[in-house]
Short mmCIF file of C-alpha atoms (C1' of nucleotides) in Angstrom, two decimals:
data_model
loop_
_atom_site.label_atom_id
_atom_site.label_comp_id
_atom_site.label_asym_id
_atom_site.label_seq_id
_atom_site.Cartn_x
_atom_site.Cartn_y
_atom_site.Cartn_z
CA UNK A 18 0.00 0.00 0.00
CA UNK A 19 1.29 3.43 -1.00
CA UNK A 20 2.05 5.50 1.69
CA UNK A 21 0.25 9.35 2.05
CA UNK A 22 3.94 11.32 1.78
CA UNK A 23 4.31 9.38 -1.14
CA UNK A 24 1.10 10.76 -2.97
CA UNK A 25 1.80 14.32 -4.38
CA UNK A 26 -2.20 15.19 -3.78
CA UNK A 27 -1.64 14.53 -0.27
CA UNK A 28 1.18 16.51 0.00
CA UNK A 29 -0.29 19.55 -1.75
CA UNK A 30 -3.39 19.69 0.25
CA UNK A 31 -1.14 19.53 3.68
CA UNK A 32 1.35 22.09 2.33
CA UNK A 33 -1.64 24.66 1.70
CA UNK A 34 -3.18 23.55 4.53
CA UNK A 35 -0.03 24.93 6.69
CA UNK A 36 0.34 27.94 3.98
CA UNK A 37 -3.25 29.46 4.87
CA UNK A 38 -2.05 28.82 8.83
CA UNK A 39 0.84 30.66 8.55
CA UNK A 40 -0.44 33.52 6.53
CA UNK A 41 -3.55 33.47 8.96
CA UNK A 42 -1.60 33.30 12.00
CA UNK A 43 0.89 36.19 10.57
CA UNK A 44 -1.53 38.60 9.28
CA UNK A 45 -3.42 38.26 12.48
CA UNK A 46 -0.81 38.71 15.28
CA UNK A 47 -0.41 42.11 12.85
CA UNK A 48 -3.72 42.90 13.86
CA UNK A 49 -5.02 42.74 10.65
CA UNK A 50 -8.47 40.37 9.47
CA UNK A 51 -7.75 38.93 5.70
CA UNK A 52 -7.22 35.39 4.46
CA UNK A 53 -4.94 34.48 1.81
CA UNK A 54 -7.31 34.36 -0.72
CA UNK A 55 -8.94 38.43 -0.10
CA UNK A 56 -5.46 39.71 0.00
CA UNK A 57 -4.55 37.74 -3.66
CA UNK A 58 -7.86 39.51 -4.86
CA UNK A 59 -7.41 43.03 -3.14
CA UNK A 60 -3.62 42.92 -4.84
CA UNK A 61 -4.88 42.58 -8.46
CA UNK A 62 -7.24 44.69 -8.07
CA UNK A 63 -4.90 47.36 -6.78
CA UNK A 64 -2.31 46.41 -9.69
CA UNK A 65 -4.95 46.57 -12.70
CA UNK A 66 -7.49 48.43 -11.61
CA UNK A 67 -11.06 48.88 -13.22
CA UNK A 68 -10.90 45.32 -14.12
CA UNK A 69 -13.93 42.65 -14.28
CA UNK A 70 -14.43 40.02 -11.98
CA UNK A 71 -13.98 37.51 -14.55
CA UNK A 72 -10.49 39.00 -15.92
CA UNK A 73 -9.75 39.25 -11.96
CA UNK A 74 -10.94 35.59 -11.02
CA UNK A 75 -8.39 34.45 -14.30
CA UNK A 76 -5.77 36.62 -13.08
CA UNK A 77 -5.36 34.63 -9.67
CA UNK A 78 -7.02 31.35 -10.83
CA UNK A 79 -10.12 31.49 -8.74
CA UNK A 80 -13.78 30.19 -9.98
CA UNK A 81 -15.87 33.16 -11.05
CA UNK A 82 -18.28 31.49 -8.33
CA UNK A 83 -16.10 32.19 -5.39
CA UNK A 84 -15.22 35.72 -6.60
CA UNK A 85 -18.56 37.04 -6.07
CA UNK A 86 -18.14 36.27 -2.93
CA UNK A 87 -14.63 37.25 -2.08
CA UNK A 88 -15.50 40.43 -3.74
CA UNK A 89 -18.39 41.03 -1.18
CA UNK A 90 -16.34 40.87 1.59
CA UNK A 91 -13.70 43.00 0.82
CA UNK A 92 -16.88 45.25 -0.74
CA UNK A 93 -18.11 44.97 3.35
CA UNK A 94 -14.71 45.72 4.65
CA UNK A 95 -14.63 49.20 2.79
CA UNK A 96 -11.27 47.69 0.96
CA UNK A 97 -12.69 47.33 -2.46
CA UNK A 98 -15.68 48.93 -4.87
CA UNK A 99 -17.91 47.24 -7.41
CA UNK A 100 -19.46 49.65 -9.77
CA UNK A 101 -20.92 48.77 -13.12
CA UNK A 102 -19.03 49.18 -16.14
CA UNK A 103 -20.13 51.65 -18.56
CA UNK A 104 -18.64 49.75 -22.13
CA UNK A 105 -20.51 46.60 -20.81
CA UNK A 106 -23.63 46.69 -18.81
CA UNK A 107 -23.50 42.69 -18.06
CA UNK A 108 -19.77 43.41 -16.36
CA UNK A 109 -18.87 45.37 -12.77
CA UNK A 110 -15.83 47.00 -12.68
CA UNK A 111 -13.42 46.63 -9.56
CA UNK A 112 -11.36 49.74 -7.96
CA UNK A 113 -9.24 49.29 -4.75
CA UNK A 114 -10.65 52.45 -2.07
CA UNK A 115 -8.05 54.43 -0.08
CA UNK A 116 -8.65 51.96 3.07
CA UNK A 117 -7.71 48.99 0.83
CA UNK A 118 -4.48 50.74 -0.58
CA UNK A 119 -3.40 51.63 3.23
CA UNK A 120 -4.77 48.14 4.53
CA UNK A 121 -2.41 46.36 1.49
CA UNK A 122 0.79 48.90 2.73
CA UNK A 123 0.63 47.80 5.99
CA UNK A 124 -0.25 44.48 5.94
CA UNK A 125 3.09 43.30 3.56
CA UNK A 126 5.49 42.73 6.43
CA UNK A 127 2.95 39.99 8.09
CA UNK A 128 2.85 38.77 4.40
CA UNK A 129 6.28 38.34 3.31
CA UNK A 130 7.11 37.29 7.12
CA UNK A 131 4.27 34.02 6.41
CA UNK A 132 5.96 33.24 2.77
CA UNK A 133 9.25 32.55 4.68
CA UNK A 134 7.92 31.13 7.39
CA UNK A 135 6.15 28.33 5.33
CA UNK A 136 9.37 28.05 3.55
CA UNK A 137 11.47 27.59 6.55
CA UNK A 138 11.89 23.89 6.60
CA UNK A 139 14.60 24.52 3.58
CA UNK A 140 17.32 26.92 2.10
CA UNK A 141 17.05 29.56 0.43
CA UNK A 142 17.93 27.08 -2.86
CA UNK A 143 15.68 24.37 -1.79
CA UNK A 144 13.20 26.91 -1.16
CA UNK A 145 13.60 28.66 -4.83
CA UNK A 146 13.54 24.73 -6.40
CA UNK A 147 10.41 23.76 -4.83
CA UNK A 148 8.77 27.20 -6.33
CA UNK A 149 10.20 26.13 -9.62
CA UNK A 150 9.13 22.86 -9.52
CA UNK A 151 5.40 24.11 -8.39
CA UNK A 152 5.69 26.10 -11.22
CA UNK A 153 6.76 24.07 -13.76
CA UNK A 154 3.62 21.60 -12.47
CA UNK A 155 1.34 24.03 -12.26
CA UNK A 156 1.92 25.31 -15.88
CA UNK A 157 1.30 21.84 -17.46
CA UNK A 158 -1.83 21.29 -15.44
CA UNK A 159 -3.25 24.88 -15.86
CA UNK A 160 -5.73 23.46 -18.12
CA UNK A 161 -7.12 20.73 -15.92
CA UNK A 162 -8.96 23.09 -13.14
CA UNK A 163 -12.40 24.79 -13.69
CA UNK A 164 -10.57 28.35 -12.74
CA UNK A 165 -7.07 28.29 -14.79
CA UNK A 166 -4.66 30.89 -14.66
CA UNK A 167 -5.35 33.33 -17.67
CA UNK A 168 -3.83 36.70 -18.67
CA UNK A 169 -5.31 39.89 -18.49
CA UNK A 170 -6.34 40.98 -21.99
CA UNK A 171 -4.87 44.35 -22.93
CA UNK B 16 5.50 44.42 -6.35
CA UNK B 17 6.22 40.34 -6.01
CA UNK B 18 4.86 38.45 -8.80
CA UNK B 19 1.93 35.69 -7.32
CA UNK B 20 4.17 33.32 -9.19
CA UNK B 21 6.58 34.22 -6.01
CA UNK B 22 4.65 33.54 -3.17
CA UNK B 23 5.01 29.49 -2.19
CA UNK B 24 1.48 30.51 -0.20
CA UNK B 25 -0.20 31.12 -4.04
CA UNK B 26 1.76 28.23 -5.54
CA UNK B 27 0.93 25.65 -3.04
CA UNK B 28 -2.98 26.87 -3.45
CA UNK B 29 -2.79 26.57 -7.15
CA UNK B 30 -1.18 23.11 -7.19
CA UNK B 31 -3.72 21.46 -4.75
CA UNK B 32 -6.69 23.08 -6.82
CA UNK B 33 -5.19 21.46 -9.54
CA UNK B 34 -4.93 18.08 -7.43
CA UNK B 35 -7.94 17.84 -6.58
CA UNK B 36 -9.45 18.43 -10.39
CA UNK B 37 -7.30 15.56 -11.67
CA UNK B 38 -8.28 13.31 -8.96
CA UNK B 39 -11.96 13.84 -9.04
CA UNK B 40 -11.68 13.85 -13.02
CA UNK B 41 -9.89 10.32 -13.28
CA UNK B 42 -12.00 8.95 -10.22
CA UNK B 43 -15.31 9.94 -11.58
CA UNK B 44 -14.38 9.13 -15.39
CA UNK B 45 -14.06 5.81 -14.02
CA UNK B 46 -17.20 6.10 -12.34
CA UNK B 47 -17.39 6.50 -8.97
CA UNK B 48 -17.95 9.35 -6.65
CA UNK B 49 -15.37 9.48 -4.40
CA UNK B 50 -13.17 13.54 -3.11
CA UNK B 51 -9.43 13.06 -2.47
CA UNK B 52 -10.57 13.41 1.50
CA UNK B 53 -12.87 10.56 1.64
CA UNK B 54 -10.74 8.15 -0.19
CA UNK B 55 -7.88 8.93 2.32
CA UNK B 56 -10.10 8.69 4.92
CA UNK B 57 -11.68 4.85 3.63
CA UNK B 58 -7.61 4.21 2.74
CA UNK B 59 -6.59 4.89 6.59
CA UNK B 60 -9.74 3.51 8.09
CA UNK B 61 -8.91 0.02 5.81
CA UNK B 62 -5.24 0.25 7.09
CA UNK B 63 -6.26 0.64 10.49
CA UNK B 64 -9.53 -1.03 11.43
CA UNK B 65 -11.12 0.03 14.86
CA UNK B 66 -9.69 3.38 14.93
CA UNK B 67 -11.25 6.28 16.52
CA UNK B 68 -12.04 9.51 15.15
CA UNK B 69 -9.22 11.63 16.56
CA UNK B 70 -6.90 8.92 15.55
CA UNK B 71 -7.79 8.68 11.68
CA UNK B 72 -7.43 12.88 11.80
CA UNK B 73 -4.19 12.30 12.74
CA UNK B 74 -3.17 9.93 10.62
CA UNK B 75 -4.28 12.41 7.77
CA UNK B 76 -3.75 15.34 9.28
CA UNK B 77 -7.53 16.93 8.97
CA UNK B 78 -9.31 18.79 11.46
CA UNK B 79 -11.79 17.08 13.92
CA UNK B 80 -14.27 19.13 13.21
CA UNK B 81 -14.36 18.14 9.67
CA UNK B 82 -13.31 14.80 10.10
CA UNK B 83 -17.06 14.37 11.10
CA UNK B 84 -18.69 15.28 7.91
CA UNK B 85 -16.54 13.51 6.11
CA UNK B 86 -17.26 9.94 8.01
CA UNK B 87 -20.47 10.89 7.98
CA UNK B 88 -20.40 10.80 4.20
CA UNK B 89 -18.71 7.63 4.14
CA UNK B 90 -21.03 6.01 6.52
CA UNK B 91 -24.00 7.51 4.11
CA UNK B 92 -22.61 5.66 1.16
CA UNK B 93 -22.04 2.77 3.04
CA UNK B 94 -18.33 2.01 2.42
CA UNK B 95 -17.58 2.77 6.39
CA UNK B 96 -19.43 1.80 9.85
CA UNK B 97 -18.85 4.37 12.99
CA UNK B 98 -19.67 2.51 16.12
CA UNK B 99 -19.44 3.21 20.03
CA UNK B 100 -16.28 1.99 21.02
CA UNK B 101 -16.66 -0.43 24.15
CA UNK B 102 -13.59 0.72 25.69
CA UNK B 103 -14.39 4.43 25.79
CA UNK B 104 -17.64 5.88 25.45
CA UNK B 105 -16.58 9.13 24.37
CA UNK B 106 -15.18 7.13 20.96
CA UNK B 107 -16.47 5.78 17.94
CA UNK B 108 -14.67 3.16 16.51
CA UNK B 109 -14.28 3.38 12.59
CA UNK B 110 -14.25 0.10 10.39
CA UNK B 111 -14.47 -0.16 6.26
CA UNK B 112 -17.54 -2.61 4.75
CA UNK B 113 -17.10 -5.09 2.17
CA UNK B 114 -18.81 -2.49 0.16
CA UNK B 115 -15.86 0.03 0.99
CA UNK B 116 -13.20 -2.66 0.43
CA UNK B 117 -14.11 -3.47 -2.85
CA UNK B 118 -14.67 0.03 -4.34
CA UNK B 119 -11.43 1.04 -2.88
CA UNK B 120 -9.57 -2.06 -4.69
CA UNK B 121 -11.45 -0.84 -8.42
CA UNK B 122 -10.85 2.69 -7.64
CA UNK B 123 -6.88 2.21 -7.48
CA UNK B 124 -5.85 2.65 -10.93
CA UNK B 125 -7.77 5.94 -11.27
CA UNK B 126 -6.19 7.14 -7.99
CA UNK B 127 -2.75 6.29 -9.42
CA UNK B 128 -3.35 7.73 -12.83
CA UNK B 129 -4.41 11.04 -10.86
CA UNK B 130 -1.03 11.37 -8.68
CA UNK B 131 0.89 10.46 -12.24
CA UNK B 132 -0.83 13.08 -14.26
CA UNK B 133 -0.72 15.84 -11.25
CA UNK B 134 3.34 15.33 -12.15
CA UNK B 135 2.83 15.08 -15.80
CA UNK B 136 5.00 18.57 -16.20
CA UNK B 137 8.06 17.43 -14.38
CA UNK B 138 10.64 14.02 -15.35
CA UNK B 139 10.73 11.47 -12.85
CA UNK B 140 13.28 13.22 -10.61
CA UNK B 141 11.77 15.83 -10.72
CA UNK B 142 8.85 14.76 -9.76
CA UNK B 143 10.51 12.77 -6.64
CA UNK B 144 12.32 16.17 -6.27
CA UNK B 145 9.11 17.79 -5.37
CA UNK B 146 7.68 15.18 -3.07
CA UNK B 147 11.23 15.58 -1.15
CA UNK B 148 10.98 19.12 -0.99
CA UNK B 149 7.04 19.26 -0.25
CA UNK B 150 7.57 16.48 2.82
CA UNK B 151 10.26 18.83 4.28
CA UNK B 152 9.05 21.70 4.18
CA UNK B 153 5.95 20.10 6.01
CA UNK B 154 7.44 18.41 8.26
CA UNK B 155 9.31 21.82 9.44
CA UNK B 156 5.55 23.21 9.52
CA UNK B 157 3.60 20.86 10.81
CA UNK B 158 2.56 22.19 14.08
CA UNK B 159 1.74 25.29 12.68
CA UNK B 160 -1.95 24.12 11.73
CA UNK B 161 -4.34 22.79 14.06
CA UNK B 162 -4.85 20.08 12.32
CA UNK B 163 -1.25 18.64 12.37
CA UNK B 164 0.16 15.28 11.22
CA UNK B 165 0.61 12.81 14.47
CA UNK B 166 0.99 8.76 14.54
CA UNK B 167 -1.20 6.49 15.81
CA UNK B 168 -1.18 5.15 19.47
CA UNK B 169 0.11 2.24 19.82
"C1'" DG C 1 -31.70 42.71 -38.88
"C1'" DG C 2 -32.66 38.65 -36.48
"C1'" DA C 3 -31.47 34.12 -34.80
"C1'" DT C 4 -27.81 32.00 -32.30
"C1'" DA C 5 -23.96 31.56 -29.52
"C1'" DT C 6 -21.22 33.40 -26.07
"C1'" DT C 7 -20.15 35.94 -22.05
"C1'" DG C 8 -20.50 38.29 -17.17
"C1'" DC C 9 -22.52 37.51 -13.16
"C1'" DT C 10 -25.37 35.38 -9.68
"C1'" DC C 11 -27.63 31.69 -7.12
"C1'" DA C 12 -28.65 27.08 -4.90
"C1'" DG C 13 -26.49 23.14 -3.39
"C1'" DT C 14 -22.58 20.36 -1.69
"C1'" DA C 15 -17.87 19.44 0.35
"C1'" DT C 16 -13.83 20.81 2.66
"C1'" DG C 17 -11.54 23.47 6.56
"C1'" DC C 18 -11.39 26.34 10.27
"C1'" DT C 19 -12.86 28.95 15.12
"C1'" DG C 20 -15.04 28.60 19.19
"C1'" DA C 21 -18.28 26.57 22.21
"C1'" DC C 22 -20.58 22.73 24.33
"C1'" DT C 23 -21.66 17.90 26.30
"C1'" DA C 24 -20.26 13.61 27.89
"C1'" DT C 25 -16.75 11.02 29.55
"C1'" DC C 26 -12.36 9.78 31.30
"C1'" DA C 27 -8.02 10.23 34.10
"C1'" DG C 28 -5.40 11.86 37.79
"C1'" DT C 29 -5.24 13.59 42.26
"C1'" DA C 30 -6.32 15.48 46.80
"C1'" DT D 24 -14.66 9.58 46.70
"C1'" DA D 25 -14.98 14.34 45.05
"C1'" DC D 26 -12.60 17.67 42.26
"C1'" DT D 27 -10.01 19.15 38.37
"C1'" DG D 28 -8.32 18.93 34.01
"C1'" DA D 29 -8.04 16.75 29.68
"C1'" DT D 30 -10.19 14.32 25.85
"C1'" DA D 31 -13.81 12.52 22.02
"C1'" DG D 32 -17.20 14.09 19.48
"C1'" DT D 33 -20.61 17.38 17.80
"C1'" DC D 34 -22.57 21.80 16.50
"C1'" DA D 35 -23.18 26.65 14.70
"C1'" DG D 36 -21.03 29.88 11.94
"C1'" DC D 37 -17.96 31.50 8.40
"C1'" DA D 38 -14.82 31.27 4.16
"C1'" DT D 39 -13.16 28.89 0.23
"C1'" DA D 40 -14.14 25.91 -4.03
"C1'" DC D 41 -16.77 23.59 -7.14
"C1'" DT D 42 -21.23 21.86 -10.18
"C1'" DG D 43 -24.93 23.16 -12.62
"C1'" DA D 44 -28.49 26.32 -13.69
"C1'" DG D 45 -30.24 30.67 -14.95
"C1'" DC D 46 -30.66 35.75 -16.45
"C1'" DA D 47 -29.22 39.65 -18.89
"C1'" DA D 48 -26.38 41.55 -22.21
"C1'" DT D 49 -23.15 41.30 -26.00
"C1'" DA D 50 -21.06 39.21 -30.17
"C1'" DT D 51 -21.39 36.61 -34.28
"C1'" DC D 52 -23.20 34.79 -38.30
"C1'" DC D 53 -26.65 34.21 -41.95
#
DNA sequence: GGATATTGCTCAGTATGCTGACTATCAGTA
DNA sequence: TACTGATAGTCAGCATACTGAGCAATATCC
């Protein structure tokens, strides 16, 4: 019988499983109240901003099911707006507010602190080879998700 | 500003959403209904028959709170049996059915095709490359969630 | 121009995963 | 034995993720 540690699906669901810990755990002894997934979200937005949920949700690889709802909360939380677009009445365009922007400055130590942290098992080469490698597998199974990773169209 | 493809947090979300497409895609092309969780679950139940709840979440490293659901499902289907344990009435002891046995022995080749084509990007060693550097850097952050990794009692 | 296909978004339903609280039970000790 | 603390399991509540369906609007093709 194979073991678990020798099943790459088991190992990616307990390495994300201790990523969203970390970044939890960091982000909160900041003082701050975001999950991984709200701060991916509130990023892009900030970075191409007036973009549609759909061109957001490809951007980060999330289901344009979940966005709506990620996008409420950080609509809640004063971090984000939703207004409809004006060239297409079907689509809501996304802007980061002023309490976002200043929420995403001072929340990057407790961010960049939880990426090393999850890393700290290895060295700094290990660490860059596993990234690779998560890359490299990533890229060939882009595809095989519901929510693939798609660039923004210009 | 760091590039998502930087952040092991983003990479280690992307990979396991990609895991868990290929598994349920193989498993239910072959046609059963079976998520990643519950087949580990039925796996470590089989492996260790009479086990109790806080045991198997463990062994697999999931949260007791959701390790009830997820039995619960099992028992539903029929492939598991959750009964009081005689030794401790707080426990339930977990055992697999014949039903259970037998769709876990068809279900093996789609399970194996899944972990295969979740590598299909990398060669061999790099593959094994991964799984080294994914177990370590786990291993360093296992306590970190509150669902951590622990061996059974003997 | 009008039928058809596609797209942007939302919703209901289901399955993980977690926090925090609660009950029942057990174990250790005064 | 009575008290205290720990443990097994469940529950309510919330946040991701996905399936499948549906509506409104846009794009495409004849």
């Amino acid at each position: 019988m194979k073991d678990n540690n020798d099943m790459p699906g088991h190992l990616a669901r307990r390495f994300q499983q201790i990523a969203v810990a970390v970044f939890l755990a960091e982000v909160g002894d900041a003082g701050f109240d975001l999950t991984p997934v709200q701060y991916a979200a509130l990023a892009t937005i900030k970075a191409n901003p007036g973009l549609d949920q759909v061109t957001l949700a490809g951007l980060i690889a999330y289901d344009r099911t979940t966005i709506t709802g990620v996008i409420d909360r950080l609509v809640q939380k004063g971090l984000a707006e939703r207004r409809p677009s004006s060239r297409d009445r079907r689509a809501r365009e996304l802007a980061i507010t002023d309490e976002g922007r200043r929420k995403l400055r001072k929340i990057a130590p407790a961010v960049e602190s939880a990426q090393r942290i999850m890393l700290r098992g290895l060295s700094a080469k290990e660490g860059e080879e596993l990234m690779r490698l998560l890359r490299k597998a990533i890229a060939a199974g882009n595809e095989l998700s519901r929510a693939p990773l798609r660039d923004a169209q210009v």
